[in-house]
């Protein structure tokens, strides 16, 4: 059973455009929602994370929007650049007890010049 | 910047052989995770350690997989015997404590032939 559902599977965006990736979860015990960026042959790297006490968090060109009632969260990449081309994973975990992350299936983003 | 070290980077092994992977977490990180990432999918937790104790190994196929972290520092993941379906990226991650975000290593790419 997939704990975190992610869409789209792949995304092609023009340089300078906005990339939007969406995730949904069911487990209301989840209270930590990170996004990871992964380049080929590398491990995932933490990009940005949010907790449910806020509805939005921005770090540079990256923004997480969080809708607790809908159990959905999304990543927005503003002014997308070719260097942003990578696979992006959303994830979720609880912070009581073991906090292992449950990952989405990933979105392969391609930013074309 | 501190890194999670993993070795080897790549491993090719024949079906039914034994294989082992090594991970050295960031110094001082008490929590260590082993994840498996099948090509095109998100990482899935295999085992989680808090110091030298196993916190969660519910998804570890214990008939063939074993993991240890004897002194609460570095860790070894072993597969014996390897099967074709074990071909994947094996990722190690560490965090300072159970409720902190964590850092992944670059992984070991295993190919079973």
Short mmCIF file of C-alpha atoms in Angstrom, two decimals:
data_model
loop_
_atom_site.label_atom_id
_atom_site.label_comp_id
_atom_site.label_asym_id
_atom_site.label_seq_id
_atom_site.Cartn_x
_atom_site.Cartn_y
_atom_site.Cartn_z
CA UNK A 1 0.00 0.00 0.00
CA UNK A 2 1.45 3.31 -1.11
CA UNK A 3 1.43 5.63 1.91
CA UNK A 4 2.22 8.71 -0.17
CA UNK A 5 0.88 9.21 -3.70
CA UNK A 6 2.80 11.50 -6.04
CA UNK A 7 1.98 13.00 -9.42
CA UNK A 8 2.87 13.54 -12.18
CA UNK A 9 5.32 10.77 -12.95
CA UNK A 10 7.21 13.04 -15.33
CA UNK A 11 7.16 16.75 -16.09
CA UNK A 12 8.70 18.86 -18.84
CA UNK A 13 8.94 22.59 -18.21
CA UNK A 14 10.42 25.45 -20.20
CA UNK A 15 13.29 27.36 -18.62
CA UNK A 16 11.87 30.16 -16.48
CA UNK A 17 8.55 28.39 -15.98
CA UNK A 18 6.96 27.03 -12.81
CA UNK A 19 7.23 23.32 -11.98
CA UNK A 20 4.48 21.91 -9.78
CA UNK A 21 4.53 18.44 -8.20
CA UNK A 22 1.70 17.15 -6.03
CA UNK A 23 1.48 14.61 -3.23
CA UNK A 24 -1.30 13.18 -1.10
CA UNK A 25 -1.29 11.08 2.06
CA UNK A 26 -3.80 9.23 4.19
CA UNK A 27 -2.12 8.71 7.56
CA UNK A 28 -3.13 11.59 9.85
CA UNK A 29 -0.23 10.70 12.17
CA UNK A 30 2.21 12.09 9.61
CA UNK A 31 3.56 15.44 10.73
CA UNK A 32 6.75 15.96 8.77
CA UNK A 33 6.73 16.40 4.99
CA UNK A 34 10.08 16.76 3.21
CA UNK A 35 10.93 16.96 -0.45
CA UNK A 36 14.06 15.32 -1.79
CA UNK A 37 15.97 15.95 -5.02
CA UNK A 38 17.89 13.09 -6.59
CA UNK A 39 20.34 13.21 -9.47
CA UNK A 40 21.27 10.03 -11.37
CA UNK A 41 23.67 7.85 -9.42
CA UNK A 42 23.32 9.91 -6.24
CA UNK A 43 21.35 9.53 -3.04
CA UNK A 44 18.35 11.78 -2.38
CA UNK A 45 19.20 15.19 -0.94
CA UNK A 46 16.83 17.14 1.30
CA UNK A 47 15.47 20.16 -0.54
CA UNK A 48 12.85 21.64 1.76
CA UNK A 49 10.49 20.38 4.46
CA UNK A 50 7.33 21.50 6.20
CA UNK A 51 5.39 20.64 9.33
CA UNK A 52 1.58 20.95 9.50
CA UNK A 53 1.56 24.04 11.71
CA UNK A 54 2.16 26.20 8.61
CA UNK A 55 0.45 26.20 5.23
CA UNK A 56 3.38 27.39 3.17
CA UNK A 57 7.16 27.49 3.34
CA UNK A 58 9.50 29.19 0.91
CA UNK A 59 13.23 28.74 0.46
CA UNK A 60 14.62 30.60 -2.51
CA UNK A 61 12.89 29.35 -5.66
CA UNK A 62 11.32 26.38 -3.85
CA UNK A 63 7.95 26.57 -2.08
CA UNK A 64 5.93 23.92 -0.30
CA UNK A 65 2.18 24.43 -0.05
CA UNK A 66 0.42 22.30 2.56
CA UNK A 67 -3.32 21.64 2.88
CA UNK A 68 -3.94 19.73 6.10
CA UNK A 69 -7.67 19.25 5.61
CA UNK A 70 -7.18 17.79 2.13
CA UNK A 71 -4.07 15.85 3.22
CA UNK A 72 -2.18 17.19 0.25
CA UNK A 73 1.07 19.05 -0.24
CA UNK A 74 2.89 20.30 -3.26
CA UNK A 75 6.28 21.57 -4.39
CA UNK A 76 6.53 24.64 -6.58
CA UNK A 77 9.80 25.45 -8.33
CA UNK A 78 9.76 29.03 -9.57
CA UNK A 79 11.93 30.20 -12.48
CA UNK A 80 12.85 26.59 -13.28
CA UNK A 81 16.40 26.11 -14.59
CA UNK A 82 18.03 23.28 -16.58
CA UNK A 83 20.09 22.48 -13.46
CA UNK A 84 16.83 21.64 -11.67
CA UNK A 85 16.40 18.63 -13.98
CA UNK A 86 16.30 15.70 -11.54
CA UNK A 87 13.90 13.31 -9.89
CA UNK A 88 11.91 14.77 -7.01
CA UNK A 89 10.41 12.71 -4.20
CA UNK A 90 7.90 13.79 -1.62
CA UNK A 91 7.90 11.95 1.67
CA UNK A 92 6.09 11.86 4.98
CA UNK A 93 6.74 10.61 8.47
CA UNK A 94 5.45 10.81 12.00
CA UNK A 95 7.70 12.14 14.72
CA UNK A 96 6.52 10.02 17.60
CA UNK A 97 8.43 6.78 17.90
CA UNK A 98 10.26 5.57 14.83
CA UNK A 99 10.25 8.31 12.22
CA UNK A 100 11.02 6.37 9.07
CA UNK A 101 10.11 8.23 5.90
CA UNK A 102 7.52 6.96 3.45
CA UNK A 103 8.39 8.14 -0.05
CA UNK A 104 6.28 8.89 -3.09
CA UNK A 105 7.11 7.23 -6.40
CA UNK A 106 9.01 10.23 -7.75
CA UNK A 107 8.63 12.83 -10.49
CA UNK A 108 11.24 13.14 -13.20
CA UNK A 109 11.54 16.83 -14.02
CA UNK A 110 13.14 18.00 -17.25
CA UNK A 111 13.70 21.72 -17.75
CA UNK A 112 14.37 22.57 -21.38
CA UNK A 113 16.37 25.67 -22.32
CA UNK B 1 29.95 19.41 4.72
CA UNK B 2 29.64 16.09 6.57
CA UNK B 3 28.61 13.11 4.47
CA UNK B 4 27.30 9.59 4.91
CA UNK B 5 29.91 7.27 3.42
CA UNK B 6 28.91 4.06 1.67
CA UNK B 7 30.93 1.35 -0.04
CA UNK B 8 31.20 -0.14 -2.51
CA UNK B 9 29.56 2.24 -5.00
CA UNK B 10 28.79 -0.59 -7.38
CA UNK B 11 28.55 -4.35 -6.89
CA UNK B 12 27.83 -7.10 -9.38
CA UNK B 13 27.21 -10.52 -7.92
CA UNK B 14 25.90 -13.83 -9.11
CA UNK B 15 22.63 -15.22 -7.92
CA UNK B 16 22.97 -17.26 -4.68
CA UNK B 17 26.20 -15.51 -3.67
CA UNK B 18 26.61 -13.45 -0.52
CA UNK B 19 27.06 -9.69 -0.68
CA UNK B 20 27.69 -7.02 1.97
CA UNK B 21 27.41 -3.25 2.02
CA UNK B 22 29.01 -0.85 4.46
CA UNK B 23 27.85 2.51 5.79
CA UNK B 24 29.60 5.11 7.95
CA UNK B 25 27.10 7.72 9.15
CA UNK B 26 27.81 11.33 9.94
CA UNK B 27 29.78 11.53 13.17
CA UNK B 28 27.51 11.81 16.19
CA UNK B 29 24.36 10.69 14.38
CA UNK B 30 22.59 8.19 16.61
CA UNK B 31 19.98 7.07 14.09
CA UNK B 32 20.92 5.07 11.01
CA UNK B 33 18.65 3.79 8.24
CA UNK B 34 19.02 1.36 5.36
CA UNK B 35 16.68 1.95 2.42
CA UNK B 36 16.29 0.04 -0.84
CA UNK B 37 15.44 1.91 -4.02
CA UNK B 38 14.33 -0.08 -7.04
CA UNK B 39 14.92 1.73 -10.33
CA UNK B 40 12.12 4.18 -11.03
CA UNK B 41 10.66 3.99 -7.53
CA UNK B 42 11.01 5.80 -4.23
CA UNK B 43 13.23 4.44 -1.44
CA UNK B 44 11.67 1.94 0.98
CA UNK B 45 12.89 1.38 4.52
CA UNK B 46 14.62 -1.91 5.27
CA UNK B 47 15.91 -1.31 8.80
CA UNK B 48 16.36 1.50 11.30
CA UNK B 49 18.87 1.64 14.16
CA UNK B 50 18.99 3.86 17.20
CA UNK B 51 22.61 3.56 18.36
CA UNK B 52 23.24 -0.20 18.22
CA UNK B 53 19.61 -1.23 18.69
CA UNK B 54 17.15 -2.08 15.93
CA UNK B 55 14.11 0.24 16.05
CA UNK B 56 12.27 -1.12 13.01
CA UNK B 57 13.12 -4.09 10.80
CA UNK B 58 9.58 -5.03 9.87
CA UNK B 59 10.28 -4.68 6.13
CA UNK B 60 13.61 -6.52 6.18
CA UNK B 61 13.39 -9.97 4.49
CA UNK B 62 15.03 -11.72 7.39
CA UNK B 63 15.39 -15.06 5.64
CA UNK B 64 18.16 -13.57 3.49
CA UNK B 65 18.93 -10.08 4.78
CA UNK B 66 20.75 -9.14 7.97
CA UNK B 67 21.96 -5.83 9.35
CA UNK B 68 24.15 -4.91 12.26
CA UNK B 69 25.53 -1.83 13.94
CA UNK B 70 27.64 -3.41 16.64
CA UNK B 71 29.23 -0.34 18.23
CA UNK B 72 26.51 2.10 17.33
CA UNK B 73 28.63 3.77 14.66
CA UNK B 74 29.10 2.14 11.25
CA UNK B 75 26.77 -0.51 9.90
CA UNK B 76 26.79 -3.50 7.55
CA UNK B 77 23.90 -4.84 5.49
CA UNK B 78 24.27 -8.39 4.19
CA UNK B 79 22.31 -10.43 1.68
CA UNK B 80 22.76 -14.19 1.53
CA UNK B 81 21.86 -15.65 -0.87
CA UNK B 82 21.32 -12.87 -3.36
CA UNK B 83 18.39 -13.16 -5.77
CA UNK B 84 17.76 -11.47 -9.11
CA UNK B 85 15.02 -9.34 -7.53
CA UNK B 86 17.52 -7.83 -5.10
CA UNK B 87 19.01 -5.70 -7.87
CA UNK B 88 18.53 -2.14 -6.62
CA UNK B 89 20.23 0.86 -5.06
CA UNK B 90 20.87 0.37 -1.35
CA UNK B 91 20.89 3.69 0.47
CA UNK B 92 22.12 4.45 3.95
CA UNK B 93 20.97 7.56 5.83
CA UNK B 94 21.65 9.01 9.26
CA UNK B 95 20.16 11.63 11.56
CA UNK B 96 21.11 13.11 14.92
CA UNK B 97 17.98 11.79 16.63
CA UNK B 98 14.67 10.10 15.89
CA UNK B 99 12.81 13.33 15.16
CA UNK B 100 15.44 15.05 13.00
CA UNK B 101 15.65 15.20 9.24
CA UNK B 102 18.23 12.91 7.76
CA UNK B 103 21.07 12.77 5.23
CA UNK B 104 21.48 10.06 2.62
CA UNK B 105 24.69 8.60 1.29
CA UNK B 106 25.30 8.08 -2.44
CA UNK B 107 24.25 4.45 -2.21
CA UNK B 108 25.49 1.08 -3.45
CA UNK B 109 24.14 -0.01 -6.82
CA UNK B 110 23.70 -3.81 -6.69
CA UNK B 111 23.24 -5.89 -9.81
CA UNK B 112 22.51 -9.59 -9.37
CA UNK B 113 23.16 -11.70 -12.47
#
